[in-house]
GROMACS .gro file of C-alpha atoms in nm:
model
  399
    1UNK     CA    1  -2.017   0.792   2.915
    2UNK     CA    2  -2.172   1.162   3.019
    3UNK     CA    3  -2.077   1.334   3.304
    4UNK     CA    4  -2.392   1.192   3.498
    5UNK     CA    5  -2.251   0.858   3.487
    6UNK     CA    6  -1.892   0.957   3.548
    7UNK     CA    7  -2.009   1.090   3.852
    8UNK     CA    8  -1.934   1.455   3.865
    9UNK     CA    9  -2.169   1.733   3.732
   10UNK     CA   10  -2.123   1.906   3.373
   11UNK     CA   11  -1.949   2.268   3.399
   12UNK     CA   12  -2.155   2.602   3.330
   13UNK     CA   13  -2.006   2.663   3.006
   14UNK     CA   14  -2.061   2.604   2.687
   15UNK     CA   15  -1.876   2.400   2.512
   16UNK     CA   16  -1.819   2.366   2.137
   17UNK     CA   17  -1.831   2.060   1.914
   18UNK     CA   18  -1.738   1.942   1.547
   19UNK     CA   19  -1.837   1.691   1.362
   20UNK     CA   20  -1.645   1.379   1.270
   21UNK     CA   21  -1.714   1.449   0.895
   22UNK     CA   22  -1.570   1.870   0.987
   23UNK     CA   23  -1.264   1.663   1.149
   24UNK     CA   24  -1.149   1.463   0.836
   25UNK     CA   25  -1.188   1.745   0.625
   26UNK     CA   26  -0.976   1.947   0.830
   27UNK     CA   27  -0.746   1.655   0.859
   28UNK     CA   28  -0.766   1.597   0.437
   29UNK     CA   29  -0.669   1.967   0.424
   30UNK     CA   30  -0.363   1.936   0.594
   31UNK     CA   31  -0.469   2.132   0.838
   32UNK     CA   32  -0.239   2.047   1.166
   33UNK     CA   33  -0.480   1.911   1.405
   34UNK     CA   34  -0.393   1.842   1.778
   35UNK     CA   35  -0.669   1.582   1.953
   36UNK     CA   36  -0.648   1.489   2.341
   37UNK     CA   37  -0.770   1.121   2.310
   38UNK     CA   38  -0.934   1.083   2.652
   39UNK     CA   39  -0.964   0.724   2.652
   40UNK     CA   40  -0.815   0.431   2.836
   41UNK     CA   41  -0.470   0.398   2.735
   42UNK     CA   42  -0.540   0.009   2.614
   43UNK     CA   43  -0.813   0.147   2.333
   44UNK     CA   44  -0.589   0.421   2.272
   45UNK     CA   45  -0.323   0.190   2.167
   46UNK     CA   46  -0.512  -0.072   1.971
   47UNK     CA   47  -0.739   0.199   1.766
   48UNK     CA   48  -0.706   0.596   1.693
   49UNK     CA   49  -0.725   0.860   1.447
   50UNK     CA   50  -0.400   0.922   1.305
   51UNK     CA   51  -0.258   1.109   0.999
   52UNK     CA   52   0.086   1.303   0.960
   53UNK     CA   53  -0.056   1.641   1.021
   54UNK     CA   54  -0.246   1.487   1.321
   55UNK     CA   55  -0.075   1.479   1.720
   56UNK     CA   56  -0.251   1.299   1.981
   57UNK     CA   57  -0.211   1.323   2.351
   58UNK     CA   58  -0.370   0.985   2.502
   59UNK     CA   59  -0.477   1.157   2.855
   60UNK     CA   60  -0.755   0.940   3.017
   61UNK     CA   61  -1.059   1.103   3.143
   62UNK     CA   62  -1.063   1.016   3.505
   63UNK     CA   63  -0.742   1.238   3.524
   64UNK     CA   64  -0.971   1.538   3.509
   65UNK     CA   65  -1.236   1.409   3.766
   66UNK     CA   66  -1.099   1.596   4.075
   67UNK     CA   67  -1.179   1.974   4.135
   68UNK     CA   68  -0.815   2.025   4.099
   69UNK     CA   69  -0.656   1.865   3.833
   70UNK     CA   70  -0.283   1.788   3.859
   71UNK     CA   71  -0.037   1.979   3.733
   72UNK     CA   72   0.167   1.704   3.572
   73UNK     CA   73  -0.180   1.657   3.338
   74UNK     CA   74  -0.181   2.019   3.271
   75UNK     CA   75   0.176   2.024   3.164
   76UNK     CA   76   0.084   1.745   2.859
   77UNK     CA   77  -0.146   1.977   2.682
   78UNK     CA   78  -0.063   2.255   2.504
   79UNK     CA   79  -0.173   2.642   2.583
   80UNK     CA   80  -0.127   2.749   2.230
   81UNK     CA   81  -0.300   2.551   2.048
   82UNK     CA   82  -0.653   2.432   1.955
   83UNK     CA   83  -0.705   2.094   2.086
   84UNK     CA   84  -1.003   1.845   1.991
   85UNK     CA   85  -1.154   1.622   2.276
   86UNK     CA   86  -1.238   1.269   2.251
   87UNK     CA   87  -1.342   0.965   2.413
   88UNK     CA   88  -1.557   0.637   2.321
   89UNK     CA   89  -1.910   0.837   2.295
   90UNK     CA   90  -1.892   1.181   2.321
   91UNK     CA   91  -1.967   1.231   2.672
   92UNK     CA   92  -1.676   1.266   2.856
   93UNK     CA   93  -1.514   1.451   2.605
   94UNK     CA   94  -1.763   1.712   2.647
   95UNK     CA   95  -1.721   1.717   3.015
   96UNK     CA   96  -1.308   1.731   2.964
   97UNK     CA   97  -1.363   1.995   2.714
   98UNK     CA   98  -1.563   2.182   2.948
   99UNK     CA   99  -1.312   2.157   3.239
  100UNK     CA  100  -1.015   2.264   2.979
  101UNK     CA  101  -1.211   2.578   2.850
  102UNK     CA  102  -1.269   2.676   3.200
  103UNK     CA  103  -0.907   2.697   3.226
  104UNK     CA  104  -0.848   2.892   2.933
  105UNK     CA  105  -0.756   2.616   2.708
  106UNK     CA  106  -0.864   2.620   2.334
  107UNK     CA  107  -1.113   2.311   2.278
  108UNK     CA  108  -1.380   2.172   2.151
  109UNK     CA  109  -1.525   1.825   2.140
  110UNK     CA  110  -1.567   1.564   1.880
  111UNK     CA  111  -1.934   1.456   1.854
  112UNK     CA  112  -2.026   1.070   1.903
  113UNK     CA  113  -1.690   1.023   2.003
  114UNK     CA  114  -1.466   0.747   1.793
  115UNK     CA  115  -1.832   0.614   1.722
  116UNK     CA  116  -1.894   0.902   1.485
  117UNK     CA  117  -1.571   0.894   1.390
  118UNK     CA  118  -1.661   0.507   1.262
  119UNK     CA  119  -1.989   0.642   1.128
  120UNK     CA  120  -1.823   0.812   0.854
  121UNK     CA  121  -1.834   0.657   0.474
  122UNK     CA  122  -1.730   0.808   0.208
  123UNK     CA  123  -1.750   0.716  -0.177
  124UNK     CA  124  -1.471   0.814  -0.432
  125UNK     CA  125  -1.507   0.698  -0.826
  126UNK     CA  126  -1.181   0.511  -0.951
  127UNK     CA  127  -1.063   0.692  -1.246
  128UNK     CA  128  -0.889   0.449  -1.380
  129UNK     CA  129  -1.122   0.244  -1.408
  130UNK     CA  130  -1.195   0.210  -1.815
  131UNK     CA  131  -1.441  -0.080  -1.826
  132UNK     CA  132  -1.794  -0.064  -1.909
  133UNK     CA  133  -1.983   0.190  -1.688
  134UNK     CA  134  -1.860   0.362  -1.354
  135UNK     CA  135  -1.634   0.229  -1.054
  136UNK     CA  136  -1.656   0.386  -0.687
  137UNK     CA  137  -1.487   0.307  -0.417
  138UNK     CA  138  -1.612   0.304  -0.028
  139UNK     CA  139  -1.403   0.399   0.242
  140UNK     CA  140  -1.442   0.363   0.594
  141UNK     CA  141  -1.121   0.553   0.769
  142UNK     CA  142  -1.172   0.420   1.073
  143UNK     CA  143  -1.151   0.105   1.038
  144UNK     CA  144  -1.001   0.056   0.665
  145UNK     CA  145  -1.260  -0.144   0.523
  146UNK     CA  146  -1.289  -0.070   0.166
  147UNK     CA  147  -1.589  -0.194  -0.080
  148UNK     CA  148  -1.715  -0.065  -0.426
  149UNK     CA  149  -2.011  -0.042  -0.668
  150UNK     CA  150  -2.041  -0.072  -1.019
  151UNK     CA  151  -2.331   0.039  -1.210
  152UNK     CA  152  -2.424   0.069  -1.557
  153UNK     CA  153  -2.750   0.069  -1.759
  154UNK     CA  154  -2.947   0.141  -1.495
  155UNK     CA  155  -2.771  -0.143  -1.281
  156UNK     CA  156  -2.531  -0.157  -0.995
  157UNK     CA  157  -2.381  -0.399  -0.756
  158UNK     CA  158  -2.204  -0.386  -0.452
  159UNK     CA  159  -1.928  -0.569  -0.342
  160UNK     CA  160  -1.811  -0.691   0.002
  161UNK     CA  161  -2.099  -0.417   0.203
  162UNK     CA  162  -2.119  -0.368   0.554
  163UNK     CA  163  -2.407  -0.392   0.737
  164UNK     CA  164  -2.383  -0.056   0.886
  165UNK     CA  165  -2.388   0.091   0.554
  166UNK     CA  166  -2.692  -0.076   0.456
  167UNK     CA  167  -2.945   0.259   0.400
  168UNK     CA  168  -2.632   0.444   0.185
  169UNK     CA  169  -2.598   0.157  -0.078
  170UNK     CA  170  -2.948   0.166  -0.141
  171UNK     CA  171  -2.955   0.572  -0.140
  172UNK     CA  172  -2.701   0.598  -0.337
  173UNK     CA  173  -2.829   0.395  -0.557
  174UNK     CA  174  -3.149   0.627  -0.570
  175UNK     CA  175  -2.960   0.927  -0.635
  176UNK     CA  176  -2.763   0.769  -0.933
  177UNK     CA  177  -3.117   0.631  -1.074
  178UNK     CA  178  -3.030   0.312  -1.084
  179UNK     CA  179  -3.140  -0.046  -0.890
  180UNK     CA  180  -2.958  -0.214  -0.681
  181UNK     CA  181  -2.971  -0.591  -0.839
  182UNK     CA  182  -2.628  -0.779  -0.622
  183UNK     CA  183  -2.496  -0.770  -0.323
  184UNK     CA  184  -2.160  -0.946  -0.312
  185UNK     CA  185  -1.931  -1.102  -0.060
  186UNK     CA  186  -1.548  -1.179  -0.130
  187UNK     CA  187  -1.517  -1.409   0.213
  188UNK     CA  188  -1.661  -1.438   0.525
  189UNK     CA  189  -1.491  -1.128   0.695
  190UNK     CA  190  -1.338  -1.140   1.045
  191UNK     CA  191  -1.287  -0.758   1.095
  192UNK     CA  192  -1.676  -0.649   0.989
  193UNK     CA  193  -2.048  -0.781   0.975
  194UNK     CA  194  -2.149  -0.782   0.644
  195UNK     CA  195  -2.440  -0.610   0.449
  196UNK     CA  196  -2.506  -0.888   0.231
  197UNK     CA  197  -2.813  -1.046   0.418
  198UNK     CA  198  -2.967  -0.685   0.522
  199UNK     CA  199  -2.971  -0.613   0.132
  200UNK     CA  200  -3.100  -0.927   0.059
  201UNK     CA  201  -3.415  -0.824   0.333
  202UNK     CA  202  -3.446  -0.500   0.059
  203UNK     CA  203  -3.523  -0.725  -0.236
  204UNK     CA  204  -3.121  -0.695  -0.354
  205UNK     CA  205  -2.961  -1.063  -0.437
  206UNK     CA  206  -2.717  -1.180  -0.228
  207UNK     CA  207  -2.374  -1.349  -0.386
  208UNK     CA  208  -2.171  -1.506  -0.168
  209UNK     CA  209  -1.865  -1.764  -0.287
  210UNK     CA  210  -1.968  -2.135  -0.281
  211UNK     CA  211  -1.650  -2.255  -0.115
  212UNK     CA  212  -1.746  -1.996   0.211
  213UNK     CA  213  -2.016  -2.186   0.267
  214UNK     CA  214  -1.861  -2.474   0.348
  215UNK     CA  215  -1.754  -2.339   0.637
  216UNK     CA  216  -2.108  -2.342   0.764
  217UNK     CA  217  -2.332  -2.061   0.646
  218UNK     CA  218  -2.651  -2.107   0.790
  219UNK     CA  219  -2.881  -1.890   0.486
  220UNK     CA  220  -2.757  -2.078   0.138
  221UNK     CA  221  -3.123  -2.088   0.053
  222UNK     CA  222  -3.116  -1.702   0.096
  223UNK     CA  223  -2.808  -1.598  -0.187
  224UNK     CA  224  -2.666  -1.721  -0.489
  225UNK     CA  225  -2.384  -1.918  -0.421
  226UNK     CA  226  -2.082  -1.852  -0.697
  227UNK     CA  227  -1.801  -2.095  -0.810
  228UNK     CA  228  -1.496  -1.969  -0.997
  229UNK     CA  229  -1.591  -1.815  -1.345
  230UNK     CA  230  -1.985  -1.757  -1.304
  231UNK     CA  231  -2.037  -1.434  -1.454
  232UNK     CA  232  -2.265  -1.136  -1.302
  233UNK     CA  233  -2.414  -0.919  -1.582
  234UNK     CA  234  -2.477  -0.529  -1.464
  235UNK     CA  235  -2.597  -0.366  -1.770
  236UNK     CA  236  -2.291  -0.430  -2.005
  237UNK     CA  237  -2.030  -0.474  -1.725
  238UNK     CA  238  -1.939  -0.781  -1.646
  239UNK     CA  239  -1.854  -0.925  -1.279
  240UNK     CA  240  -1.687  -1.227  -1.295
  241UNK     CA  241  -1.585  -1.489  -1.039
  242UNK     CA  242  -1.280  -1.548  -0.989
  243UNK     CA  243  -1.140  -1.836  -0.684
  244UNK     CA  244  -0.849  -1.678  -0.490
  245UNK     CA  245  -0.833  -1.896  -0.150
  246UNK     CA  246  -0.523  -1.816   0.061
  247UNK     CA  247  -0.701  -1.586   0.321
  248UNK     CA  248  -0.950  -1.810   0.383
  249UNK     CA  249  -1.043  -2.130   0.223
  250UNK     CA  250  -1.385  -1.974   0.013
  251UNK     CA  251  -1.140  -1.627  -0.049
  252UNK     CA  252  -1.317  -1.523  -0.406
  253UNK     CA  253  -1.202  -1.215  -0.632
  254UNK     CA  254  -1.418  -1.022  -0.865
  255UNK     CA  255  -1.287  -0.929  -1.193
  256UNK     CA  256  -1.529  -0.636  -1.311
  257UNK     CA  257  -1.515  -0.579  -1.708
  258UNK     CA  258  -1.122  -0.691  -1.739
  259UNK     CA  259  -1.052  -0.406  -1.582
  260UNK     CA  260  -1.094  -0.422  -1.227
  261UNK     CA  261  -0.993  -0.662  -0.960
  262UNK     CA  262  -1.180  -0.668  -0.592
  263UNK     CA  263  -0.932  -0.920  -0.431
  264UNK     CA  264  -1.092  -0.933  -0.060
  265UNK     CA  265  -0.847  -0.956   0.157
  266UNK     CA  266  -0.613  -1.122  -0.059
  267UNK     CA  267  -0.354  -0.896  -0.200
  268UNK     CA  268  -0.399  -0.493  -0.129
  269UNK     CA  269  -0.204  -0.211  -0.201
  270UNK     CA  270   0.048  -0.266   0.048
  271UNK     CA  271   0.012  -0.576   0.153
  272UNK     CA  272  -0.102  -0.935   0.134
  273UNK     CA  273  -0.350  -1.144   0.332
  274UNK     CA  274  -0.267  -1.292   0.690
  275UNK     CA  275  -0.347  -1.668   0.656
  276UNK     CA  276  -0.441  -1.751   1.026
  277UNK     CA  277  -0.763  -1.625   1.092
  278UNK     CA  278  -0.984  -1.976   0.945
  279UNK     CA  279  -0.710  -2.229   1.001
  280UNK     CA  280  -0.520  -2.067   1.269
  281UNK     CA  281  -0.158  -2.081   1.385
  282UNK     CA  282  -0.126  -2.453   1.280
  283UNK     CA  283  -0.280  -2.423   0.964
  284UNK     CA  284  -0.155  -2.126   0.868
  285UNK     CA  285   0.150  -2.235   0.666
  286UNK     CA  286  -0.059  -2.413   0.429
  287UNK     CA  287  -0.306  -2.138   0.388
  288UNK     CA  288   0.031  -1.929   0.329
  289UNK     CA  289   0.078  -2.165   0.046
  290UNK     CA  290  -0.272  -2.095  -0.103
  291UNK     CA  291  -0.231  -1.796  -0.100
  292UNK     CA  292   0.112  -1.780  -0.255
  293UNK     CA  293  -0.037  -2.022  -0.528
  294UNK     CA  294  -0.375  -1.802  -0.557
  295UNK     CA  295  -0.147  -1.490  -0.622
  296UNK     CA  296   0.088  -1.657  -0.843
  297UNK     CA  297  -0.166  -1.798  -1.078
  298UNK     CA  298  -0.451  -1.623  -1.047
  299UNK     CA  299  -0.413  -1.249  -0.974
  300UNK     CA  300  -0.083  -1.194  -1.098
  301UNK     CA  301  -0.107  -1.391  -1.417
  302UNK     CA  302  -0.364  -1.069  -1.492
  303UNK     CA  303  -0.282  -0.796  -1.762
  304UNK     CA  304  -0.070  -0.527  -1.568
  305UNK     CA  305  -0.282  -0.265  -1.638
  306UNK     CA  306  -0.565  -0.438  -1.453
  307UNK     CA  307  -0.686  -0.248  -1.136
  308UNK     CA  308  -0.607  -0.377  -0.787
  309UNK     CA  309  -0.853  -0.310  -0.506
  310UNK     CA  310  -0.868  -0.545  -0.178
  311UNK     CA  311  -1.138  -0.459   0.087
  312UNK     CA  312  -0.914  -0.287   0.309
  313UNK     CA  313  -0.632  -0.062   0.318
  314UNK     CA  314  -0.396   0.031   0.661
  315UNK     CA  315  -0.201   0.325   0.714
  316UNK     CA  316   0.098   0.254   0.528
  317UNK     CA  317  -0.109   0.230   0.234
  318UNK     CA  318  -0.086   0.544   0.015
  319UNK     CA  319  -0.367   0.640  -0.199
  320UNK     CA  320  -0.361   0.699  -0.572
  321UNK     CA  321  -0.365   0.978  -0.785
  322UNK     CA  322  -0.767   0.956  -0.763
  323UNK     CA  323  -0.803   0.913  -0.387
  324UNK     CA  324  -0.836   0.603  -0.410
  325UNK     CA  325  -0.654   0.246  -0.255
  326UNK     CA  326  -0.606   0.093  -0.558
  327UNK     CA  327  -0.290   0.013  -0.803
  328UNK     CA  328  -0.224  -0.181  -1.115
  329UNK     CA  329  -0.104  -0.552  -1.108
  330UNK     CA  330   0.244  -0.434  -1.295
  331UNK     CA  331   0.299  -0.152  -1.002
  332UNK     CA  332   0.264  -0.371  -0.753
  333UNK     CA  333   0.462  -0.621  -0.841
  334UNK     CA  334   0.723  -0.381  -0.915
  335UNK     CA  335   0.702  -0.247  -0.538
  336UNK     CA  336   0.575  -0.526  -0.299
  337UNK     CA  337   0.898  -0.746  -0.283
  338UNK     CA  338   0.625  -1.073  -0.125
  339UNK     CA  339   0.516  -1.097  -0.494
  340UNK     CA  340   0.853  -1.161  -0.643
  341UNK     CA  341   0.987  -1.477  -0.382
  342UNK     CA  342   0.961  -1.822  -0.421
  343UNK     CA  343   0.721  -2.003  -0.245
  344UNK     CA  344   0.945  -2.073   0.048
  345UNK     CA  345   1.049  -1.714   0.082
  346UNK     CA  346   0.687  -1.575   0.111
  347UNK     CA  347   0.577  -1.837   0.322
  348UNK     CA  348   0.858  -1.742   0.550
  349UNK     CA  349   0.756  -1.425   0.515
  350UNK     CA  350   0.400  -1.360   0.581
  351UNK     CA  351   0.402  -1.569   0.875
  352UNK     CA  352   0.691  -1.392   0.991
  353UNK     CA  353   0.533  -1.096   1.189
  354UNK     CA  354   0.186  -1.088   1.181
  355UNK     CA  355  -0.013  -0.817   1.390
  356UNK     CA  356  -0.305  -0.881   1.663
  357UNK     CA  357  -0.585  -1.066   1.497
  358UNK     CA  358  -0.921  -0.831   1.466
  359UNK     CA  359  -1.108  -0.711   1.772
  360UNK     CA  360  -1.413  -0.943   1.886
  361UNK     CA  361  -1.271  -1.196   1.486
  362UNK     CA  362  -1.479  -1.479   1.636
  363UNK     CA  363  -1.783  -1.358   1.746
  364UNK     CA  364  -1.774  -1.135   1.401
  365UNK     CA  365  -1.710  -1.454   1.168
  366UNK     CA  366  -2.023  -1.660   1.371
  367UNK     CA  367  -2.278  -1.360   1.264
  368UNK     CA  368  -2.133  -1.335   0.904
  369UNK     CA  369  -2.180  -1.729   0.926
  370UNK     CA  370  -2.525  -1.659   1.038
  371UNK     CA  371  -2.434  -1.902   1.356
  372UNK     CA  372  -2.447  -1.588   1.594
  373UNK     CA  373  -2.738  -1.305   1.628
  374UNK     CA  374  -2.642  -0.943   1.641
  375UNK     CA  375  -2.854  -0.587   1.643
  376UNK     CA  376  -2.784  -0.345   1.428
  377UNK     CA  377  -2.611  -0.153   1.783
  378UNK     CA  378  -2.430  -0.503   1.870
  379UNK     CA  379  -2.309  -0.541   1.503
  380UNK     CA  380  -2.170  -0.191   1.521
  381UNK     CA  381  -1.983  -0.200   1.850
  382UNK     CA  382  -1.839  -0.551   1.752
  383UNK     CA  383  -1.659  -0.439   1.426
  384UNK     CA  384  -1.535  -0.113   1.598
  385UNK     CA  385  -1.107  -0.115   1.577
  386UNK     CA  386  -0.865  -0.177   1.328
  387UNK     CA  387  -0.941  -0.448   1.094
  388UNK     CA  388  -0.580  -0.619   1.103
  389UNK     CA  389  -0.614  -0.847   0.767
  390UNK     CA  390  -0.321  -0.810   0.625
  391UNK     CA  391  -0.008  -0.953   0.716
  392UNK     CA  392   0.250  -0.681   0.892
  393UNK     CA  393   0.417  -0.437   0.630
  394UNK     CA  394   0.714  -0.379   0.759
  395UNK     CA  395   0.917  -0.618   0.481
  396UNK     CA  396   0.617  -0.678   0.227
  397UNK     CA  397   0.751  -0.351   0.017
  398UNK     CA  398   1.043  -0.299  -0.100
  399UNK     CA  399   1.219   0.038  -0.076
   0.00000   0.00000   0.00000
């Protein structure tokens, strides 16, 4: 929203801005970083940027609309200290920004808003990764979402992309000199839209697990569809399939060179899937029991030493040693107290507390399913927010 449309007209000062990407480095520094979040107090709460050098006063714009701005709004903000303005876009941060510095307040504004903020990807190689070839990792802080790409002998796939992120797979891909040959989906995800079907459009093959489309993908004649133990070759390394339903009924892991587990949503670093989001509240003990069953004698039955990596991570996750979210089976289980219970117990468990299912889930799973159109702009406003996959962490860990 600019200042045109809020209805007021833009300051005579300049104001300065940073970039998202000039943000999170500050914010990786541990630089202490003060933001006035400027949106509605309802997006505020449900999605923001938050670290533990980071403070954030929710203030929303239309509290800085009048020519005389109370007081009591002043008195929120501090006078000795920079402060970074946001909003949705960009544009009434700018105009808040402008209105601060006016008043002798430190600012600047973030560019794009929390849209730029969700523009940002970065790319981080697992280092303990020891199986044919090299490992990175994608993350998206914004949101969470996590995916990776293997390549070797002039190969790579991708696993579990997002649509957004289409050009960068295929760049990056470029700049390592190698091609591009799969694109591969864990599940129908609830939280983004997924790249899969854009990289198939670039002349990449699509994977996605044969049990997801039961649930009604509309483009099987567009992707290779791949049951539990096909094998993907990328030069040497080896991707293969391994069934790990629990999530959601087609829920598929990736085992990359006996080294490397992408899980999906299934089992991250801190955490384990939520069950509800196919079968719902109803069916969600059974799914519970999947997934208890999936973890039990599929994931866990694993070498220790074998990599985890799920396709998100939250913010009680804490990275590794290497930057990035993953961990080995034999840590895990010696830390998440859900993968020591009994059956009852983690049944009990997961469904015990689980948070607010994903932002816009349904209309999200319909595109993935190919049942629903989206633009690249309605794609990328849908999957902005948390992704809220995982079941809640608060007794999933033990101390």
């Amino acid at each position: 929203m600019n200042p045109d449309e809020l209805g007021v007209e833009m300051p005579d000062v300049t104001v300065e801005s940073t970039s998202p990407e000039a943000l999170k480095a500050r914010i990786d520094d541990g630089q202490e970083v003060t933001l006035l979040d400027t949106r509605m107090s309802s997006d505020f709460e449900e999605w923001a940027i938050k670290g533990e050098n980071v403070e954030t006063i929710n203030v929303p714009y239309f509290q800085f609309l009048d020519d005389e701005i109370d007081e009591a709004v002043l008195d929120q903000l501090p006078e000795d200290e920079h402060m970074t303005v946001l909003c949705a876009k960009g544009g009434a941060s700018e105009y808040v920004a402008a209105e601060l510095s006016i008043r002798g307040y430190d600012v600047d504004h973030l560019e794009d808003g929390m849209e730029g903020w969700a523009s940002i990807y970065e790319a981080v190689e697992v280092s303990g990764y020891d199986g044919n070839g090299t490992l990175l990792q994608y993350q998206r802080p914004s949101s969470g979402c996590l995916g990776y790409m293997v390549y070797e002998g002039g190969e790579a796939a991708v696993i579990d992309p997002l649509r957004a992120f289409t050009d960068r797979y295929l760049e990056d891909a470029a700049d390592l000199g190698v091609e591009l040959t799969y694109a591969i989906d864990t599940h129908i995800h609830a939280d983004h839209v997924s790249g899969v079907r854009a990289l198939v459009d670039e002349g990449v093959e699509g994977v996605i697990p044969e049990a997801a489309a039961d649930r009604g993908v509309t483009y099987t004649d567009r992707v290779t569809l791949a049951s539990d133990g096909d094998e993907f070759e990328v030069g040497d390394a080896t991707i293969e399939t391994v069934f790990t339903p629990g999530h959601t009924t087609g829920m598929t892991s990736y085992l990359v060179d006996d080294s490397f587990l992408a899980t999906g949503d299934g089992l991250f670093t801190e955490s384990v899937a939520r069950p509800d989001l196919e079968e719902g509240d109803e069916g969600a003990p059974d799914a519970a029991r999947m997934l208890y069953e999936s973890l039990q004698e599929r994931v866990l039955a694993l070498d220790d030493d074998v990599l985890i990596g799920g396709a998100h991570f939250s913010d009680a996750a804490e990275p590794a040693a290497d930057g990035t979210y993953t961990a080995p089976i034999g840590e895990l289980v010696e830390d998440m107290d859900a993968l020591t219970m009994d059956e009852e117990d983690f049944v009990e468990l997961v469904l015990s507390d689980m948070p607010p299912r994903p932002a816009n889930y349904e209309d999200i799973i319909a595109t993935n399913l190919g049942q629903q159109q989206a633009d690249d702009e309605e794609a990328f406003t849908l999957e902005l927010g948390p992704n809220n996959c995982a079941a809640s962490q608060d007794a999933l860990t033990g101390d």
